[in-house]
Structures are given as structure tokens and as C-alpha cells.
PDB file of C-alpha atoms in Angstrom:
ATOM      1  CA  LYS A1198      96.355 -64.353  16.001  1.00  0.00           C
ATOM      2  CA  ALA A1199      94.216 -61.305  15.400  1.00  0.00           C
ATOM      3  CA  GLY A1200      90.712 -61.469  16.818  1.00  0.00           C
ATOM      4  CA  VAL A1201      87.413 -60.906  15.086  1.00  0.00           C
ATOM      5  CA  THR A1202      87.186 -57.403  13.695  1.00  0.00           C
ATOM      6  CA  GLN A1203      84.062 -55.452  12.858  1.00  0.00           C
ATOM      7  CA  THR A1204      83.700 -52.232  10.933  1.00  0.00           C
ATOM      8  CA  PRO A1205      82.510 -49.650  11.430  1.00  0.00           C
ATOM      9  CA  ARG A1206      82.322 -49.554  15.205  1.00  0.00           C
ATOM     10  CA  TYR A1207      79.643 -46.872  15.284  1.00  0.00           C
ATOM     11  CA  LEU A1208      77.063 -45.869  12.741  1.00  0.00           C
ATOM     12  CA  ILE A1209      74.220 -43.372  12.677  1.00  0.00           C
ATOM     13  CA  LYS A1210      71.537 -43.651  10.024  1.00  0.00           C
ATOM     14  CA  THR A1211      68.051 -42.311   9.459  1.00  0.00           C
ATOM     15  CA  ARG A1212      64.869 -44.263   8.958  1.00  0.00           C
ATOM     16  CA  GLY A1213      64.454 -45.660   5.491  1.00  0.00           C
ATOM     17  CA  GLN A1214      68.157 -45.821   4.727  1.00  0.00           C
ATOM     18  CA  GLN A1215      70.115 -49.016   4.337  1.00  0.00           C
ATOM     19  CA  VAL A1216      73.330 -50.057   6.051  1.00  0.00           C
ATOM     20  CA  THR A1217      76.104 -52.580   5.520  1.00  0.00           C
ATOM     21  CA  LEU A1218      78.211 -53.949   8.364  1.00  0.00           C
ATOM     22  CA  SER A1219      81.406 -55.900   7.908  1.00  0.00           C
ATOM     23  CA  CYS A1220      83.019 -58.701   9.872  1.00  0.00           C
ATOM     24  CA  SER A1221      86.447 -60.265   9.415  1.00  0.00           C
ATOM     25  CA  PRO A1222      86.788 -63.598  11.250  1.00  0.00           C
ATOM     26  CA  ILE A1223      89.822 -65.018  12.966  1.00  0.00           C
ATOM     27  CA  SER A1224      92.233 -66.409  10.410  1.00  0.00           C
ATOM     28  CA  GLY A1225      91.270 -69.992   9.550  1.00  0.00           C
ATOM     29  CA  HIS A1226      87.710 -69.666  10.825  1.00  0.00           C
ATOM     30  CA  ARG A1227      85.119 -70.376   8.169  1.00  0.00           C
ATOM     31  CA  SER A1228      81.912 -69.937  10.112  1.00  0.00           C
ATOM     32  CA  VAL A1229      80.582 -66.448  10.793  1.00  0.00           C
ATOM     33  CA  SER A1230      77.446 -65.777  12.814  1.00  0.00           C
ATOM     34  CA  TRP A1231      75.625 -62.513  13.427  1.00  0.00           C
ATOM     35  CA  TYR A1232      73.666 -61.491  16.513  1.00  0.00           C
ATOM     36  CA  GLN A1233      71.570 -58.468  17.386  1.00  0.00           C
ATOM     37  CA  GLN A1234      71.663 -57.162  20.940  1.00  0.00           C
ATOM     38  CA  THR A1235      69.011 -54.761  22.243  1.00  0.00           C
ATOM     39  CA  PRO A1236      67.930 -53.876  25.793  1.00  0.00           C
ATOM     40  CA  GLY A1237      64.429 -55.159  25.138  1.00  0.00           C
ATOM     41  CA  GLN A1238      65.044 -58.378  23.213  1.00  0.00           C
ATOM     42  CA  GLY A1239      68.496 -59.295  24.459  1.00  0.00           C
ATOM     43  CA  LEU A1240      70.830 -61.267  22.230  1.00  0.00           C
ATOM     44  CA  GLN A1241      69.178 -62.765  19.191  1.00  0.00           C
ATOM     45  CA  PHE A1242      70.666 -64.870  16.443  1.00  0.00           C
ATOM     46  CA  LEU A1243      70.392 -63.380  12.959  1.00  0.00           C
ATOM     47  CA  PHE A1244      72.127 -65.876  10.673  1.00  0.00           C
ATOM     48  CA  GLU A1245      75.221 -67.977  10.145  1.00  0.00           C
ATOM     49  CA  TYR A1246      77.385 -68.343   7.081  1.00  0.00           C
ATOM     50  CA  PHE A1247      79.718 -71.215   6.361  1.00  0.00           C
ATOM     51  CA  SER A1248      81.704 -71.606   3.149  1.00  0.00           C
ATOM     52  CA  GLU A1249      79.799 -68.724   1.548  1.00  0.00           C
ATOM     53  CA  THR A1250      76.426 -70.355   2.238  1.00  0.00           C
ATOM     54  CA  GLN A1251      73.814 -69.360   4.762  1.00  0.00           C
ATOM     55  CA  ARG A1252      73.085 -72.438   6.824  1.00  0.00           C
ATOM     56  CA  ASN A1253      71.105 -71.069   9.764  1.00  0.00           C
ATOM     57  CA  LYS A1254      68.699 -68.195   9.981  1.00  0.00           C
ATOM     58  CA  GLY A1255      66.943 -66.571  12.915  1.00  0.00           C
ATOM     59  CA  ASN A1256      63.479 -65.027  13.019  1.00  0.00           C
ATOM     60  CA  PHE A1257      64.174 -61.693  11.417  1.00  0.00           C
ATOM     61  CA  PRO A1258      62.391 -60.044   8.480  1.00  0.00           C
ATOM     62  CA  GLY A1259      63.793 -60.181   4.984  1.00  0.00           C
ATOM     63  CA  ARG A1260      65.195 -56.667   5.394  1.00  0.00           C
ATOM     64  CA  PHE A1261      68.093 -58.351   7.166  1.00  0.00           C
ATOM     65  CA  SER A1262      70.421 -60.152   4.811  1.00  0.00           C
ATOM     66  CA  GLY A1263      74.006 -61.216   4.666  1.00  0.00           C
ATOM     67  CA  ARG A1264      76.687 -62.804   2.612  1.00  0.00           C
ATOM     68  CA  GLN A1265      80.086 -64.350   2.980  1.00  0.00           C
ATOM     69  CA  PHE A1266      83.045 -64.030   0.691  1.00  0.00           C
ATOM     70  CA  SER A1267      85.615 -66.635  -0.323  1.00  0.00           C
ATOM     71  CA  ASN A1268      88.046 -65.299   2.287  1.00  0.00           C
ATOM     72  CA  SER A1269      85.354 -65.902   4.965  1.00  0.00           C
ATOM     73  CA  ARG A1270      84.745 -62.213   5.548  1.00  0.00           C
ATOM     74  CA  SER A1271      81.067 -61.511   5.991  1.00  0.00           C
ATOM     75  CA  GLU A1272      78.753 -58.585   5.542  1.00  0.00           C
ATOM     76  CA  MET A1273      75.253 -58.026   6.771  1.00  0.00           C
ATOM     77  CA  ASN A1274      72.842 -55.577   5.252  1.00  0.00           C
ATOM     78  CA  VAL A1275      69.748 -53.994   6.674  1.00  0.00           C
ATOM     79  CA  SER A1276      67.470 -52.242   4.224  1.00  0.00           C
ATOM     80  CA  THR A1277      64.712 -49.727   4.943  1.00  0.00           C
ATOM     81  CA  LEU A1278      65.943 -49.057   8.456  1.00  0.00           C
ATOM     82  CA  GLU A1279      63.449 -48.714  11.280  1.00  0.00           C
ATOM     83  CA  LEU A1280      63.920 -47.144  14.690  1.00  0.00           C
ATOM     84  CA  GLY A1281      63.753 -50.610  16.236  1.00  0.00           C
ATOM     85  CA  ASP A1282      66.850 -51.680  14.333  1.00  0.00           C
ATOM     86  CA  SER A1283      68.985 -49.576  16.664  1.00  0.00           C
ATOM     87  CA  ALA A1284      71.173 -52.144  18.361  1.00  0.00           C
ATOM     88  CA  LEU A1285      74.607 -53.552  18.900  1.00  0.00           C
ATOM     89  CA  TYR A1286      75.361 -56.009  16.108  1.00  0.00           C
ATOM     90  CA  LEU A1287      77.827 -58.697  17.070  1.00  0.00           C
ATOM     91  CA  CYS A1288      79.698 -61.001  14.794  1.00  0.00           C
ATOM     92  CA  ALA A1289      81.256 -64.271  15.931  1.00  0.00           C
ATOM     93  CA  SER A1290      83.545 -66.702  14.170  1.00  0.00           C
ATOM     94  CA  SER A1291      84.485 -70.301  14.764  1.00  0.00           C
ATOM     95  CA  TRP A1292      86.368 -73.130  13.142  1.00  0.00           C
ATOM     96  CA  THR A1293      84.022 -75.670  11.625  1.00  0.00           C
ATOM     97  CA  HIS A1294      84.995 -78.853   9.825  1.00  0.00           C
ATOM     98  CA  MET A1295      83.675 -79.757   6.405  1.00  0.00           C
ATOM     99  CA  GLY A1296      81.141 -82.227   7.731  1.00  0.00           C
ATOM    100  CA  GLY A1297      79.266 -79.281   9.135  1.00  0.00           C
ATOM    101  CA  GLY A1298      79.552 -80.302  12.742  1.00  0.00           C
ATOM    102  CA  SER A1299      81.131 -77.814  15.018  1.00  0.00           C
ATOM    103  CA  THR A1300      82.948 -78.563  18.209  1.00  0.00           C
ATOM    104  CA  ASP A1301      84.670 -75.259  18.509  1.00  0.00           C
ATOM    105  CA  THR A1302      83.751 -72.163  20.403  1.00  0.00           C
ATOM    106  CA  GLN A1303      82.519 -68.933  18.867  1.00  0.00           C
ATOM    107  CA  TYR A1304      84.697 -65.881  19.359  1.00  0.00           C
ATOM    108  CA  PHE A1305      83.035 -62.506  19.217  1.00  0.00           C
ATOM    109  CA  GLY A1306      84.066 -59.211  17.709  1.00  0.00           C
ATOM    110  CA  PRO A1307      83.665 -55.860  19.471  1.00  0.00           C
ATOM    111  CA  GLY A1308      80.385 -55.119  17.724  1.00  0.00           C
ATOM    112  CA  THR A1309      78.951 -52.331  15.612  1.00  0.00           C
ATOM    113  CA  ARG A1310      76.670 -49.892  17.403  1.00  0.00           C
ATOM    114  CA  LEU A1311      73.921 -48.840  14.984  1.00  0.00           C
ATOM    115  CA  THR A1312      71.707 -45.898  15.839  1.00  0.00           C
ATOM    116  CA  VAL A1313      68.680 -45.190  13.674  1.00  0.00           C
ATOM    117  CA  LEU A1314      67.203 -41.690  13.950  1.00  0.00           C
TER     118      LEU A1314
ATOM    119  CA  ALA Q 468      62.621 -74.614  20.539  1.00  0.00           C
ATOM    120  CA  GLN Q 469      65.352 -74.320  23.082  1.00  0.00           C
ATOM    121  CA  THR Q 470      65.143 -71.642  25.760  1.00  0.00           C
ATOM    122  CA  VAL Q 471      67.603 -70.376  28.346  1.00  0.00           C
ATOM    123  CA  THR Q 472      66.524 -68.694  31.571  1.00  0.00           C
ATOM    124  CA  GLN Q 473      68.618 -66.599  33.909  1.00  0.00           C
ATOM    125  CA  SER Q 474      66.427 -65.740  36.868  1.00  0.00           C
ATOM    126  CA  GLN Q 475      68.802 -63.278  38.533  1.00  0.00           C
ATOM    127  CA  PRO Q 476      68.801 -59.914  36.749  1.00  0.00           C
ATOM    128  CA  GLU Q 477      71.476 -58.588  39.082  1.00  0.00           C
ATOM    129  CA  MET Q 478      73.873 -59.960  41.692  1.00  0.00           C
ATOM    130  CA  SER Q 479      76.430 -58.370  43.999  1.00  0.00           C
ATOM    131  CA  VAL Q 480      79.514 -59.867  45.610  1.00  0.00           C
ATOM    132  CA  GLN Q 481      82.225 -58.582  47.876  1.00  0.00           C
ATOM    133  CA  GLU Q 482      85.746 -58.673  46.508  1.00  0.00           C
ATOM    134  CA  ALA Q 483      87.476 -61.993  47.322  1.00  0.00           C
ATOM    135  CA  GLU Q 484      84.133 -63.690  48.042  1.00  0.00           C
ATOM    136  CA  THR Q 485      82.340 -66.373  46.020  1.00  0.00           C
ATOM    137  CA  VAL Q 486      79.207 -65.889  43.957  1.00  0.00           C
ATOM    138  CA  THR Q 487      77.016 -68.271  41.978  1.00  0.00           C
ATOM    139  CA  LEU Q 488      75.011 -67.271  38.915  1.00  0.00           C
ATOM    140  CA  SER Q 489      72.048 -69.443  37.957  1.00  0.00           C
ATOM    141  CA  CYS Q 490      70.954 -70.707  34.570  1.00  0.00           C
ATOM    142  CA  THR Q 491      68.315 -73.192  33.511  1.00  0.00           C
ATOM    143  CA  TYR Q 492      67.504 -74.315  29.998  1.00  0.00           C
ATOM    144  CA  ASP Q 493      64.930 -76.301  28.175  1.00  0.00           C
ATOM    145  CA  THR Q 494      65.728 -78.774  25.408  1.00  0.00           C
ATOM    146  CA  SER Q 495      64.599 -82.162  24.211  1.00  0.00           C
ATOM    147  CA  GLU Q 496      68.027 -83.020  22.877  1.00  0.00           C
ATOM    148  CA  SER Q 497      70.532 -85.181  24.714  1.00  0.00           C
ATOM    149  CA  ASP Q 498      73.724 -83.763  23.251  1.00  0.00           C
ATOM    150  CA  TYR Q 499      74.502 -80.069  23.291  1.00  0.00           C
ATOM    151  CA  TYR Q 500      76.920 -77.421  24.512  1.00  0.00           C
ATOM    152  CA  LEU Q 501      76.498 -74.870  27.258  1.00  0.00           C
ATOM    153  CA  PHE Q 502      78.522 -71.704  27.650  1.00  0.00           C
ATOM    154  CA  TRP Q 503      78.998 -68.781  29.949  1.00  0.00           C
ATOM    155  CA  TYR Q 504      80.031 -65.547  28.272  1.00  0.00           C
ATOM    156  CA  LYS Q 505      81.052 -62.340  29.993  1.00  0.00           C
ATOM    157  CA  GLN Q 506      80.308 -58.892  28.560  1.00  0.00           C
ATOM    158  CA  PRO Q 507      82.112 -56.053  30.330  1.00  0.00           C
ATOM    159  CA  PRO Q 508      81.237 -52.385  29.726  1.00  0.00           C
ATOM    160  CA  SER Q 509      83.391 -52.471  26.589  1.00  0.00           C
ATOM    161  CA  ARG Q 510      80.673 -54.781  25.132  1.00  0.00           C
ATOM    162  CA  GLN Q 511      83.257 -57.333  23.983  1.00  0.00           C
ATOM    163  CA  MET Q 512      81.804 -60.813  24.565  1.00  0.00           C
ATOM    164  CA  ILE Q 513      84.373 -63.042  26.211  1.00  0.00           C
ATOM    165  CA  LEU Q 514      84.060 -66.788  26.659  1.00  0.00           C
ATOM    166  CA  VAL Q 515      84.318 -67.740  30.323  1.00  0.00           C
ATOM    167  CA  ILE Q 516      83.707 -71.470  30.255  1.00  0.00           C
ATOM    168  CA  ARG Q 517      82.049 -74.203  28.191  1.00  0.00           C
ATOM    169  CA  GLN Q 518      80.545 -77.577  28.980  1.00  0.00           C
ATOM    170  CA  GLU Q 519      79.743 -80.500  26.698  1.00  0.00           C
ATOM    171  CA  ALA Q 520      76.540 -82.193  27.822  1.00  0.00           C
ATOM    172  CA  TYR Q 521      77.976 -85.705  27.438  1.00  0.00           C
ATOM    173  CA  LYS Q 522      80.694 -84.953  29.984  1.00  0.00           C
ATOM    174  CA  GLN Q 523      79.734 -85.694  33.557  1.00  0.00           C
ATOM    175  CA  GLN Q 524      82.671 -83.794  34.967  1.00  0.00           C
ATOM    176  CA  ASN Q 525      82.000 -80.140  35.627  1.00  0.00           C
ATOM    177  CA  ALA Q 526      84.175 -77.730  33.659  1.00  0.00           C
ATOM    178  CA  THR Q 527      86.664 -75.528  35.509  1.00  0.00           C
ATOM    179  CA  GLU Q 528      88.740 -72.579  34.344  1.00  0.00           C
ATOM    180  CA  ASN Q 529      90.889 -71.102  37.093  1.00  0.00           C
ATOM    181  CA  ARG Q 530      88.495 -69.239  39.434  1.00  0.00           C
ATOM    182  CA  PHE Q 531      85.447 -70.148  37.348  1.00  0.00           C
ATOM    183  CA  SER Q 532      83.621 -73.437  37.637  1.00  0.00           C
ATOM    184  CA  VAL Q 533      80.207 -74.745  36.727  1.00  0.00           C
ATOM    185  CA  ASN Q 534      77.682 -77.006  38.383  1.00  0.00           C
ATOM    186  CA  PHE Q 535      76.077 -78.895  35.506  1.00  0.00           C
ATOM    187  CA  GLN Q 536      72.972 -80.855  36.443  1.00  0.00           C
ATOM    188  CA  LYS Q 537      71.776 -82.465  33.222  1.00  0.00           C
ATOM    189  CA  ALA Q 538      68.634 -84.070  34.580  1.00  0.00           C
ATOM    190  CA  ALA Q 539      67.563 -80.807  36.171  1.00  0.00           C
ATOM    191  CA  LYS Q 540      68.684 -78.832  33.104  1.00  0.00           C
ATOM    192  CA  SER Q 541      70.648 -76.499  35.296  1.00  0.00           C
ATOM    193  CA  PHE Q 542      74.012 -74.883  34.564  1.00  0.00           C
ATOM    194  CA  SER Q 543      75.239 -72.503  37.246  1.00  0.00           C
ATOM    195  CA  LEU Q 544      78.509 -70.559  37.249  1.00  0.00           C
ATOM    196  CA  LYS Q 545      80.572 -70.188  40.393  1.00  0.00           C
ATOM    197  CA  ILE Q 546      83.144 -67.418  40.607  1.00  0.00           C
ATOM    198  CA  SER Q 547      85.615 -67.824  43.448  1.00  0.00           C
ATOM    199  CA  ASP Q 548      87.833 -65.097  44.885  1.00  0.00           C
ATOM    200  CA  SER Q 549      85.881 -62.430  43.017  1.00  0.00           C
ATOM    201  CA  GLN Q 550      87.875 -59.567  41.564  1.00  0.00           C
ATOM    202  CA  LEU Q 551      86.878 -56.073  40.482  1.00  0.00           C
ATOM    203  CA  GLY Q 552      87.548 -57.106  36.902  1.00  0.00           C
ATOM    204  CA  ASP Q 553      84.821 -59.734  37.128  1.00  0.00           C
ATOM    205  CA  ALA Q 554      82.161 -57.013  37.134  1.00  0.00           C
ATOM    206  CA  ALA Q 555      80.204 -57.477  33.915  1.00  0.00           C
ATOM    207  CA  MET Q 556      77.044 -58.876  32.376  1.00  0.00           C
ATOM    208  CA  TYR Q 557      77.143 -62.659  32.281  1.00  0.00           C
ATOM    209  CA  PHE Q 558      75.225 -64.614  29.691  1.00  0.00           C
ATOM    210  CA  CYS Q 559      74.409 -68.283  29.728  1.00  0.00           C
ATOM    211  CA  ALA Q 560      74.093 -69.789  26.244  1.00  0.00           C
ATOM    212  CA  TYR Q 561      73.008 -73.071  24.655  1.00  0.00           C
ATOM    213  CA  ARG Q 562      74.049 -74.596  21.357  1.00  0.00           C
ATOM    214  CA  ARG Q 563      72.921 -77.740  19.647  1.00  0.00           C
ATOM    215  CA  TRP Q 564      75.460 -80.537  19.254  1.00  0.00           C
ATOM    216  CA  GLU Q 565      75.390 -80.817  15.526  1.00  0.00           C
ATOM    217  CA  TYR Q 566      75.263 -78.653  12.485  1.00  0.00           C
ATOM    218  CA  GLY Q 567      75.480 -75.004  13.038  1.00  0.00           C
ATOM    219  CA  ASN Q 568      76.621 -72.389  15.453  1.00  0.00           C
ATOM    220  CA  LYS Q 569      73.396 -70.822  16.584  1.00  0.00           C
ATOM    221  CA  LEU Q 570      73.672 -69.739  20.205  1.00  0.00           C
ATOM    222  CA  VAL Q 571      70.534 -69.260  22.273  1.00  0.00           C
ATOM    223  CA  PHE Q 572      71.221 -66.775  25.040  1.00  0.00           C
ATOM    224  CA  GLY Q 573      69.623 -66.093  28.376  1.00  0.00           C
ATOM    225  CA  ALA Q 574      68.686 -62.551  29.360  1.00  0.00           C
ATOM    226  CA  GLY Q 575      71.896 -62.066  31.328  1.00  0.00           C
ATOM    227  CA  THR Q 576      72.878 -61.326  34.918  1.00  0.00           C
ATOM    228  CA  ILE Q 577      74.649 -58.123  35.888  1.00  0.00           C
ATOM    229  CA  LEU Q 578      77.384 -58.884  38.391  1.00  0.00           C
ATOM    230  CA  ARG Q 579      78.597 -56.046  40.606  1.00  0.00           C
ATOM    231  CA  VAL Q 580      81.770 -56.481  42.639  1.00  0.00           C
ATOM    232  CA  LYS Q 581      82.175 -54.362  45.763  1.00  0.00           C
ATOM    233  CA  SER Q 582      85.583 -53.358  47.093  1.00  0.00           C
TER     234      SER Q 582
END
């Protein structure tokens, strides 16, 4: 089975621009979560999507948004980029049953390194 | 809110020796999951081991084992017969039992392996 894939792997943007990152989960996985990793704040949860619905959200401003498509692929968008948004953005997928409970492990993609100049 | 604390920013171990990484967490819940993830220089997060809180038996995966002390809210990782490939950042993570996949991570411990 192919692992979680993220595109692009590297991205350079300037302040004020917006960016869209993509994540394709492992086949059969319907839950996709996004995390931001920075040297100062560590790993922080952004949001989780399950069956095209956001069901968990971290403490990030509204500039950070996401969506999930019917094939479980997910995108996250950051608008009006700030220098502090420079980070490694990690996506993780897991199998989750319809009841919403999750007993499975999250598997991570290689990440997208975003640099904001 | 749940928190995870890794008090060792950096650890070193000699090849073939054993090392233990510490993790404590704070939660008011009785059922939850705990994980150790490894992040090598490639930045790819790799699951090392997981533990369900309701299980009294400590999880083991080959050279990796945990010491789960529920009452003390402690979850340490023991790496036996350390190898050069074990050098990485190790993260301890907590997840609630039900509904949702939000992981709460500790700050991480850098493990250096000396040959």
C-alpha cells in the first residue's frame, strides 16, 4: 500500500500571499489530520477531517482552513501568510469507523516545508 | 486540556547499549492512547509503539518497549541494543479514547547514538 503523500514538498511564498497544500491519505483511510511543526511551538494540531467534515479543530486563526474531498484527499489553505507561518506541515491519515471512534494509528506523510519571506 | 511533557531535551547512548526516554502526561480521562513517534532527519514521522491505557501489559515492539505507569501518568520508552539508525527526535503523544484523532505531542527528545 502506498503511504501518505503530500505535495508540494517545498514551498516558498512571500508575506500576504496564500498557499494551498495537498495530502493524499493511505487508500481506505477516511480521516485526515493536519499538524504544524515549528522549532518554537513544536507539533501542534491544526484540524481533522472525516468524511468531508471537519470534526476537530486546533487553536489556529481563521486564516488556516481546510477541506476534504469525496476520495478522502485533503487540502489546507493558509491565507495572508505571515513570517510565523513558516513551518513543516504534516498530514496524517487513519482508518476510522462510521461511529466516529478511532482505534487505529495515524500514519504521517513526509510533510511540506513552507518558507514565508 | 491534556498536556504531554518530555523533560529530556537530548539524550546520548552508546551503540548496543540501552536508553530510556521519559514522558509524563496530564489528563482527567481514564481511557486514552499513548504513542511514541520517531522523526529522523528526513522529517518523516514513524510510529514506534502504542499503548492503550486500559491494558495493564506494557507494549513491546522488538527492541522497543514501554513502561506505562497509569497512576503516575508516566510513559517511558526503552530502546535496547541501540543502533545508529535509532538516532532521531522522539516524540511522546497522547490521544483521547473516543471521537477524533487529535494527537497532543510532547516537545521531543533528541537521541544521539555513538559508535
